[in-house]
Short mmCIF file of C-alpha atoms and ligand atoms in Angstrom, two decimals:
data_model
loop_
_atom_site.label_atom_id
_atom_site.label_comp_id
_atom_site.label_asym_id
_atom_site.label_seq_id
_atom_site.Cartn_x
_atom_site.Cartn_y
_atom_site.Cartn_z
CA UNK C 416 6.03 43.00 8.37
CA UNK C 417 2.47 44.24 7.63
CA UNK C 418 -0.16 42.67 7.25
CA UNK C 419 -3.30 43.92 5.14
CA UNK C 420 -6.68 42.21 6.12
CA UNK C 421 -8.54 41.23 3.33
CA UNK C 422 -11.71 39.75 2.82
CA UNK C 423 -10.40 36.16 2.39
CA UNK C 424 -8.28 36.79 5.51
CA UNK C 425 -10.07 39.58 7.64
CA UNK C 426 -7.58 38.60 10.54
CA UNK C 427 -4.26 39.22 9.79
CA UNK C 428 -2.21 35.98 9.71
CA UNK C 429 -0.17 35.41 12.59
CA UNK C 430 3.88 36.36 11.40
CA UNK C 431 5.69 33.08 12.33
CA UNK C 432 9.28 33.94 13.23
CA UNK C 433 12.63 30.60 13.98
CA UNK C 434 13.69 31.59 17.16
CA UNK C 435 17.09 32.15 17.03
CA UNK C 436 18.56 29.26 17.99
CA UNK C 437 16.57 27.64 15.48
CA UNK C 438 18.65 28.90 12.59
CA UNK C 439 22.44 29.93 12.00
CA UNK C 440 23.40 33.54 12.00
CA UNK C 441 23.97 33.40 8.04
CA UNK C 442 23.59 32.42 4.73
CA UNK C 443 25.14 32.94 1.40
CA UNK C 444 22.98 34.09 -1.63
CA UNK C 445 24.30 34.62 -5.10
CA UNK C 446 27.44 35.48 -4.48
CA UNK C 447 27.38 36.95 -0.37
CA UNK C 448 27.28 35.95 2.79
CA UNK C 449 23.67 37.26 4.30
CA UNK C 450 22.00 37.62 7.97
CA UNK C 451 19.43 34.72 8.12
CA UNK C 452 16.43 37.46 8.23
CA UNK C 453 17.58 39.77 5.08
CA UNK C 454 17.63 36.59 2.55
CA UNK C 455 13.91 37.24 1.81
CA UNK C 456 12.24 36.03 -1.61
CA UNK C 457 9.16 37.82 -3.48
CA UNK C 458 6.30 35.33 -3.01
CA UNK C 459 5.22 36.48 -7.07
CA UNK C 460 8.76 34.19 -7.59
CA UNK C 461 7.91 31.07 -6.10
CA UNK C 462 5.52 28.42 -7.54
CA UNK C 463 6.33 28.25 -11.34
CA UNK C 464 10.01 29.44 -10.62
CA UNK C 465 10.87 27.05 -8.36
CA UNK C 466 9.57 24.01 -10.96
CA UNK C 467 12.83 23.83 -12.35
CA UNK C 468 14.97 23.75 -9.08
CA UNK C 469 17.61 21.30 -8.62
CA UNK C 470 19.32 20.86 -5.10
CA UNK C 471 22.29 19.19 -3.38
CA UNK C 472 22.80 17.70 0.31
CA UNK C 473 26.06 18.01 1.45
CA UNK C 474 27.71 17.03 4.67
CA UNK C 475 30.66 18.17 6.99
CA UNK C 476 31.92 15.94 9.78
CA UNK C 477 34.04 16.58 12.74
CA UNK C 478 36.43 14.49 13.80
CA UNK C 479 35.76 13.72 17.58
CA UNK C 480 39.19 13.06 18.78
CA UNK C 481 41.16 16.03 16.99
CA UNK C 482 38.31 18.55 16.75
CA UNK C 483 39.27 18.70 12.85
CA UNK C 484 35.98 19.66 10.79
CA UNK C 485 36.23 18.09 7.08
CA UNK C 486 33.87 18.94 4.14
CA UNK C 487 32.75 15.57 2.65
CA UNK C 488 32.81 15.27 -1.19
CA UNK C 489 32.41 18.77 -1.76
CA UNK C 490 33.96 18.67 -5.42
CA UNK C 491 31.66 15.37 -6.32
CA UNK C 492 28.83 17.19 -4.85
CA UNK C 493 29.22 20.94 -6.58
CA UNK C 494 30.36 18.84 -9.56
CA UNK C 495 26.53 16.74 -9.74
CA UNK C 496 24.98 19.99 -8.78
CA UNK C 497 26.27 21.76 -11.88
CA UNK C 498 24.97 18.30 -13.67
CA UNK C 499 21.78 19.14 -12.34
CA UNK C 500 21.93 22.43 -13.49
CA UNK C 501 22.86 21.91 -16.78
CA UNK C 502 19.71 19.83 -17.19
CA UNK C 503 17.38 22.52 -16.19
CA UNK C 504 19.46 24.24 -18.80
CA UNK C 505 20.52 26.89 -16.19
CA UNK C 506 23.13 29.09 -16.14
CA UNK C 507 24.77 29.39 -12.99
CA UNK C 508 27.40 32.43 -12.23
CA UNK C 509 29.34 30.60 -9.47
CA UNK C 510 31.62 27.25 -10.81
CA UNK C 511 31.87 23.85 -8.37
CA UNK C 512 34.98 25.15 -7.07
CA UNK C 513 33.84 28.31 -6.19
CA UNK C 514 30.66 27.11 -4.63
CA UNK C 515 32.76 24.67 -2.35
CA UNK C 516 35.41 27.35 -0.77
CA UNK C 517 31.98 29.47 -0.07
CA UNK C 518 30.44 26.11 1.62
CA UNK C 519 33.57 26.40 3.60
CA UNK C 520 33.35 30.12 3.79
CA UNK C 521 29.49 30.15 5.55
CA UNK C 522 30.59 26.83 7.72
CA UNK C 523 33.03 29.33 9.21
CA UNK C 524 30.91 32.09 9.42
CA UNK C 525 27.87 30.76 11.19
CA UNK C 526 30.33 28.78 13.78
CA UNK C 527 29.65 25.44 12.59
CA UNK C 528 32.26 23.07 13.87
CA UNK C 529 30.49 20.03 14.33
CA UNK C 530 28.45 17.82 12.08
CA UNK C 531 26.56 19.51 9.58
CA UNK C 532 24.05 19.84 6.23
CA UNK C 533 25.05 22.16 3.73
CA UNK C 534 22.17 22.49 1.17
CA UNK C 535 23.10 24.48 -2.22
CA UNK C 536 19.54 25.69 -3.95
CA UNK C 537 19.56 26.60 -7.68
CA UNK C 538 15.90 28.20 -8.80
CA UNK C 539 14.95 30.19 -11.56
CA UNK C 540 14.57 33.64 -10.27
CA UNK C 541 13.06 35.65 -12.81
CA UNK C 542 9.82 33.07 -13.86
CA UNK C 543 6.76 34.00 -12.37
CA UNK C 544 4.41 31.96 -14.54
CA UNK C 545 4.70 29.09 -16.63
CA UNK C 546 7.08 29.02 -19.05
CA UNK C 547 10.72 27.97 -20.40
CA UNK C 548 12.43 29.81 -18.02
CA UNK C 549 15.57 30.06 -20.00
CA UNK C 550 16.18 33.28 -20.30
CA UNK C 551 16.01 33.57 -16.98
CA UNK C 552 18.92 34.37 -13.78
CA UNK C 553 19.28 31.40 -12.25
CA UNK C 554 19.51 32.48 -8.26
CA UNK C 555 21.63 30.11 -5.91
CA UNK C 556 21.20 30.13 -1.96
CA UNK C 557 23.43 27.88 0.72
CA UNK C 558 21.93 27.09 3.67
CA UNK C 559 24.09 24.76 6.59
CA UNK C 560 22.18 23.16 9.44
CA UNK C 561 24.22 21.49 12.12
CA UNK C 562 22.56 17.61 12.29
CA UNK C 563 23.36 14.12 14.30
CA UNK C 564 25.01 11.43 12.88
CA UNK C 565 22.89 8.50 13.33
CA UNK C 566 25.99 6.25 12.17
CA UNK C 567 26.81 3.20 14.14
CA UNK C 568 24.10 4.21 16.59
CA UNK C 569 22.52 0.32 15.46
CA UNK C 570 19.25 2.60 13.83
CA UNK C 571 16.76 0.44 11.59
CA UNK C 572 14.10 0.42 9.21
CA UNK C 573 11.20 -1.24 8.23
CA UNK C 574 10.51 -1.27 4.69
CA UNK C 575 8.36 -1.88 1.97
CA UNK C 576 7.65 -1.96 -2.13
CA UNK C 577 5.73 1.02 -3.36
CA UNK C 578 2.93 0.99 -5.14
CA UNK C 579 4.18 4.18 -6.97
CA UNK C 580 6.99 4.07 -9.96
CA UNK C 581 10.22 5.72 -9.51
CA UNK C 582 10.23 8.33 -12.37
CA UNK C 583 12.02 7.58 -15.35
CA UNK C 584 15.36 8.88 -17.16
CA UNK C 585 12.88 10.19 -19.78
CA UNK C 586 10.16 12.02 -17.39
CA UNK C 587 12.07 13.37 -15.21
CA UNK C 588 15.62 11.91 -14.62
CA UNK C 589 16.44 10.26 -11.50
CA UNK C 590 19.85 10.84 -12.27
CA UNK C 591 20.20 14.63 -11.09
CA UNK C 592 18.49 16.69 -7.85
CA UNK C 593 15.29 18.11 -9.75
CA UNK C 594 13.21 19.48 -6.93
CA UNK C 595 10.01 18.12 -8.90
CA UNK C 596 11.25 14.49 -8.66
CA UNK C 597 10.49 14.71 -4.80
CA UNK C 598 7.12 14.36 -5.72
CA UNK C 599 7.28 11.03 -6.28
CA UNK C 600 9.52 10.43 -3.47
CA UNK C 601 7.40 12.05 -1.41
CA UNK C 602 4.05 9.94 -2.44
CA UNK C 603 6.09 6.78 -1.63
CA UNK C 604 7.01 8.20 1.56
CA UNK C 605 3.51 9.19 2.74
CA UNK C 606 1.79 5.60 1.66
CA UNK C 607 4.73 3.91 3.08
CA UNK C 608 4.36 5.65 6.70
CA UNK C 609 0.68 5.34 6.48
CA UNK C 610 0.85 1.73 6.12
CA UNK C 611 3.01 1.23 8.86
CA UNK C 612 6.50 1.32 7.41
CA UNK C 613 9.73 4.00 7.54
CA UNK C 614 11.08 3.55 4.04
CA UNK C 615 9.64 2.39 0.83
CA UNK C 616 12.02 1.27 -2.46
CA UNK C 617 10.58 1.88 -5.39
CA UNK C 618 10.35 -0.55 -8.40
CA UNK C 619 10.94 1.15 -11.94
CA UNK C 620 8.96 0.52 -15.44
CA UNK C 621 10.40 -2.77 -15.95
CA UNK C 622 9.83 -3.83 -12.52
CA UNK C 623 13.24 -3.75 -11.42
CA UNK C 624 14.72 -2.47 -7.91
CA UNK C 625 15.60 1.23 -7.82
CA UNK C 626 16.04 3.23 -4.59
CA UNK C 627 14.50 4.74 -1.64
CA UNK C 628 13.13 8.55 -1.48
CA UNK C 629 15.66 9.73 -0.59
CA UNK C 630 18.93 6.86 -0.85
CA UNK C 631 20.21 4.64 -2.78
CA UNK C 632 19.83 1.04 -1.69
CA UNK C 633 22.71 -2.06 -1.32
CA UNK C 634 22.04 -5.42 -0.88
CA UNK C 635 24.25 -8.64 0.46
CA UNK C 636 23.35 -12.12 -1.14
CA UNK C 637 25.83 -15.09 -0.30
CA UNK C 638 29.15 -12.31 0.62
CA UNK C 639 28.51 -10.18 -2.62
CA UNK C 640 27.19 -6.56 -2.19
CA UNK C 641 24.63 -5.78 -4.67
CA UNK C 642 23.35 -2.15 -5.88
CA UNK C 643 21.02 -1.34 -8.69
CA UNK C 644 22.88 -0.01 -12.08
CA UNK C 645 22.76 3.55 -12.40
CA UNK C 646 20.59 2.89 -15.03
CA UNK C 647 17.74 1.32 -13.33
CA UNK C 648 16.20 4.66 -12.55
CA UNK C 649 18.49 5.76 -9.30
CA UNK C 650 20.14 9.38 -8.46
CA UNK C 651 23.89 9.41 -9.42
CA UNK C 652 24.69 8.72 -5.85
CA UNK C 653 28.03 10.31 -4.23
CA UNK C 654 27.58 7.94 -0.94
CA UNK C 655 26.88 4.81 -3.53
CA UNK C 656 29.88 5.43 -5.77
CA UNK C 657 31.92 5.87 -2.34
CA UNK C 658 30.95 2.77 -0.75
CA UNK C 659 31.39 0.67 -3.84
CA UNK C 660 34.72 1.75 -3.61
CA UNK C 661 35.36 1.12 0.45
CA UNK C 662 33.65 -2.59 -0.42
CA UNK C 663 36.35 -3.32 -3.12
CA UNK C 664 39.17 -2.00 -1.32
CA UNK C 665 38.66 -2.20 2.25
CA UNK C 666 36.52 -5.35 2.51
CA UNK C 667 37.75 -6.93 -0.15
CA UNK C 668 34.54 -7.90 -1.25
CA UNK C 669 32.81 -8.54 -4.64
CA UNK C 670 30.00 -5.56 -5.92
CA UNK C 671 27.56 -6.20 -8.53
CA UNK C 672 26.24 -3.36 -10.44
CA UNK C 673 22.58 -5.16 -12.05
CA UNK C 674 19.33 -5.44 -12.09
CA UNK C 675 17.95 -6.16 -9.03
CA UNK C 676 14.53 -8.52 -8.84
CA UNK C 677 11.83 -7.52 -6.37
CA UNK C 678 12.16 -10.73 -4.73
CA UNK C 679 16.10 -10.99 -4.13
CA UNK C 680 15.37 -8.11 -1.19
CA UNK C 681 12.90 -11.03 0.27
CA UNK C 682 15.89 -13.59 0.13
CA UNK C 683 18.69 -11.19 0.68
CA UNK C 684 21.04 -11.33 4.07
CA UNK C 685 21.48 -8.06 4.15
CA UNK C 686 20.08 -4.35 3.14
CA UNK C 687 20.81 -1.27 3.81
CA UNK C 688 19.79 2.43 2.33
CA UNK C 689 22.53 4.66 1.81
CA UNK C 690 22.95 8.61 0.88
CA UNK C 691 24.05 11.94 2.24
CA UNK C 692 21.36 12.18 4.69
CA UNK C 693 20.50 8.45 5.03
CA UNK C 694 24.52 7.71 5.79
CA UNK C 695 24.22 4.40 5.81
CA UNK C 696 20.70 2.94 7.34
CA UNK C 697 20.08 -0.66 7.41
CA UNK C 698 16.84 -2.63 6.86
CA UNK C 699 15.10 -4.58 9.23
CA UNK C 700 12.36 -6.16 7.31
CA UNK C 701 10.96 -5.53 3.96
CA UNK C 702 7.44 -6.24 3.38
CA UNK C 703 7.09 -8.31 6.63
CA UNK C 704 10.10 -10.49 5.26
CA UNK C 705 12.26 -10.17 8.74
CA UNK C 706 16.33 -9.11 7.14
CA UNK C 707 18.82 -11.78 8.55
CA UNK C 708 18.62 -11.67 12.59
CA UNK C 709 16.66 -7.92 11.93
CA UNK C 710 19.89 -5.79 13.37
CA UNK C 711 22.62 -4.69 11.61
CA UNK C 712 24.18 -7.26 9.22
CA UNK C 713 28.02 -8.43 9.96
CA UNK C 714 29.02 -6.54 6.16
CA UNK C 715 26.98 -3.69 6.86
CA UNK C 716 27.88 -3.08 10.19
CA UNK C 717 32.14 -3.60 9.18
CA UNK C 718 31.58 -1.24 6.66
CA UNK C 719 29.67 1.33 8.36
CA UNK C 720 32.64 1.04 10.68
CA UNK C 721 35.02 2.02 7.61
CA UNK C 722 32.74 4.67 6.18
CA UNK C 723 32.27 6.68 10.13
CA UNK C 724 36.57 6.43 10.21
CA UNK C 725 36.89 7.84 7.07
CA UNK C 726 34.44 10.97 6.87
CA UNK C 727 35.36 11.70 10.29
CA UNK C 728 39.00 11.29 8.86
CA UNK C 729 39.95 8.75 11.55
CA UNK C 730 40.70 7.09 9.11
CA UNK C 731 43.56 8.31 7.25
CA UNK C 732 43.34 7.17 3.88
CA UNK C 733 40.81 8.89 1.02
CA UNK C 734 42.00 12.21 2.02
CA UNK C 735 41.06 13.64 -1.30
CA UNK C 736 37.15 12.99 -0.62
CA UNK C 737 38.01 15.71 2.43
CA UNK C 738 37.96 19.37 2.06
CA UNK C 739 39.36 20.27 5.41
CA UNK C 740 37.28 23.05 7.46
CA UNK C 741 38.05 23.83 10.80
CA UNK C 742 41.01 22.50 12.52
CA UNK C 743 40.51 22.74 16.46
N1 PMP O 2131 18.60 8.88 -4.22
C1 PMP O 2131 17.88 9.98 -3.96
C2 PMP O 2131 16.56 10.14 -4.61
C3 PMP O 2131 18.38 10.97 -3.08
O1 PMP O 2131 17.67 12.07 -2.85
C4 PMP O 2131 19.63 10.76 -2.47
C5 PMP O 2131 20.18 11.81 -1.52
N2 PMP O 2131 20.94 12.75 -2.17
C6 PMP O 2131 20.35 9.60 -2.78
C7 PMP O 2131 19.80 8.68 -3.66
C8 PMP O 2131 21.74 9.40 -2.25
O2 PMP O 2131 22.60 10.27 -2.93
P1 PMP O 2131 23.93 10.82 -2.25
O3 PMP O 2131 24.68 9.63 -1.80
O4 PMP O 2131 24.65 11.54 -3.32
O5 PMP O 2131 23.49 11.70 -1.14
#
């Protein structure tokens, strides 16, 4: 790459390179597989372009005892990004189904046998300025980043109420993965770190609980899980939907669905975040309010235990939430 001084930058700027073990060997980009270095974007396509851009996170666990690799909720997930799309009014060329076999496809490709992130980006890639962008390709990369589980590692958080609003279904909906939304996420994040805290949970219009940055947020009172209504202002969670279900069926226990009052988290026995990247992380205090003993609650921590079996497919059952990978 070459670099032109100019007068606003008379020394050329340094050319920052990943070492290569700091990325995987490929991605795939509307519609192949590419080397990590060719994927390159004009800069006169970014800013305004990428206002639209919706997003998924996606996960793949491997199973430690049979080296088995299974996609996790790849249809729910290429099925919400498409929801996302469709808001943006986008018009993607690939379908959900096609998207997940290439998920699988670049998993193989790059060597990925282990836990990973898979994260589908839609953009606009024809708007350079501000505008409609309808008429416009709509450009989809897939990047997949090996991570570590934090699950059942006993992880906590300390959390707080934000002082900013979640956005609303009729600003920008919290329902779908609108890159712009993660502006509000992220100015709860920063105030919440810079006052001390890991995770904030912001309150909607009405006052009511809605969710972390970044997860979706369950709460115990007297044996009943608790989870704000998906129409309190909270992303159409996959990992919400799933544990609702593991509660009912493999706890046996009782979920509400409500409105959740700002206070209940300072009475509650139990609270934990959950989402793709969050798995499940549970709360140690929230606004100086210690959470039961401050570890992981007994619920929490049984069903974390049922969740880990049954990505990793230890457990056997829910073997249509798998897509299966790599088999060792
Ligand atoms: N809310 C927000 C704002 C998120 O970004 C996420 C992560 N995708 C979640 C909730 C959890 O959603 P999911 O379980 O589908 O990952």
């Amino acid at each position: 790459m070459t670099v032109i001084p100019t007068a606003a930058t008379p020394h050329p700027a340094p050319v920052i390179t990943h070492a290569e073990e700091d990325h995987p060997a490929y991605l795939w980009r509307d519609g192949h597989i590419l080397p990590w270095a060719e994927a390159n974007v004009h800069a006169s396509s970014l800013g305004w372009s990428t206002m639209a851009a919706v997003f998924e996170g996606i996960k793949a666990y491997a199973n430690p005892h049979t080296g088995a690799q299974w996609g996790w909720q790849f249809a729910e997930h290429y099925q919400r990004f498409a929801q996302s799309m469709r808001l943006q009014r986008m018009r993607p060329e690939f379908t959900p189904l096609e998207l997940a076999d290439i998920s699988r496809e670049l998993l193989r490709a790059n060597g990925h046998t282990g836990d990973t992130y898979i994260r589908p980006l839609a953009w606009l890639s024809d708007v350079t300025w501000f505008t409609d962008g309808e008429s416009s390709r709509t450009s989809i990369v897939i990047i997949t980043e090996p991570f570590s589980s934090h699950l059942r590692t006993g992880r906590t958080v300390k959390s707080c109420i934000s002082t900013w609003i979640r956005v609303g279904d009729n600003q920008l909906s919290p329902r779908v993965k609108c890159i712009s939304n993660y502006q509000n996420s992220r100015l709860a994040l920063i105030e919440a770190k810079r006052n001390g805290f890991d995770q904030p949970i912001l309150l909607n219009q009405a006052g009511k609980v809605t969710e972390g940055p970044a997860s979706c947020l369950f709460l115990v009172r007297d044996g009943v899980m608790i989870t704000p209504s998906l129409t309190s202002g909270v992303l159409e969670s996959i990992t919400r939907t799933a544990l609702i279900r593991l509660c009912r069926e493999e706890l046996g226990l009782t979920v509400q669905e409500r409105d959740v009052d700002r206070t209940e988290l300072y009475v509650a026995d139990e609270i934990f975040f959950c989402g793709t990247g969050a798995e499940m992380l549970p709360v140690s205090s929230i606004d100086h309010f210690q959470v039961g003993d401050g570890g992981v609650g007994p619920l929490t921590s049984r069903l974390e235990k049922v969740f880990h079996d049954v990505v990793r497919g230890i457990h056997p059952g829910y073997s249509n939430w798998r897509t299966p990978v790599s088999h060792a």
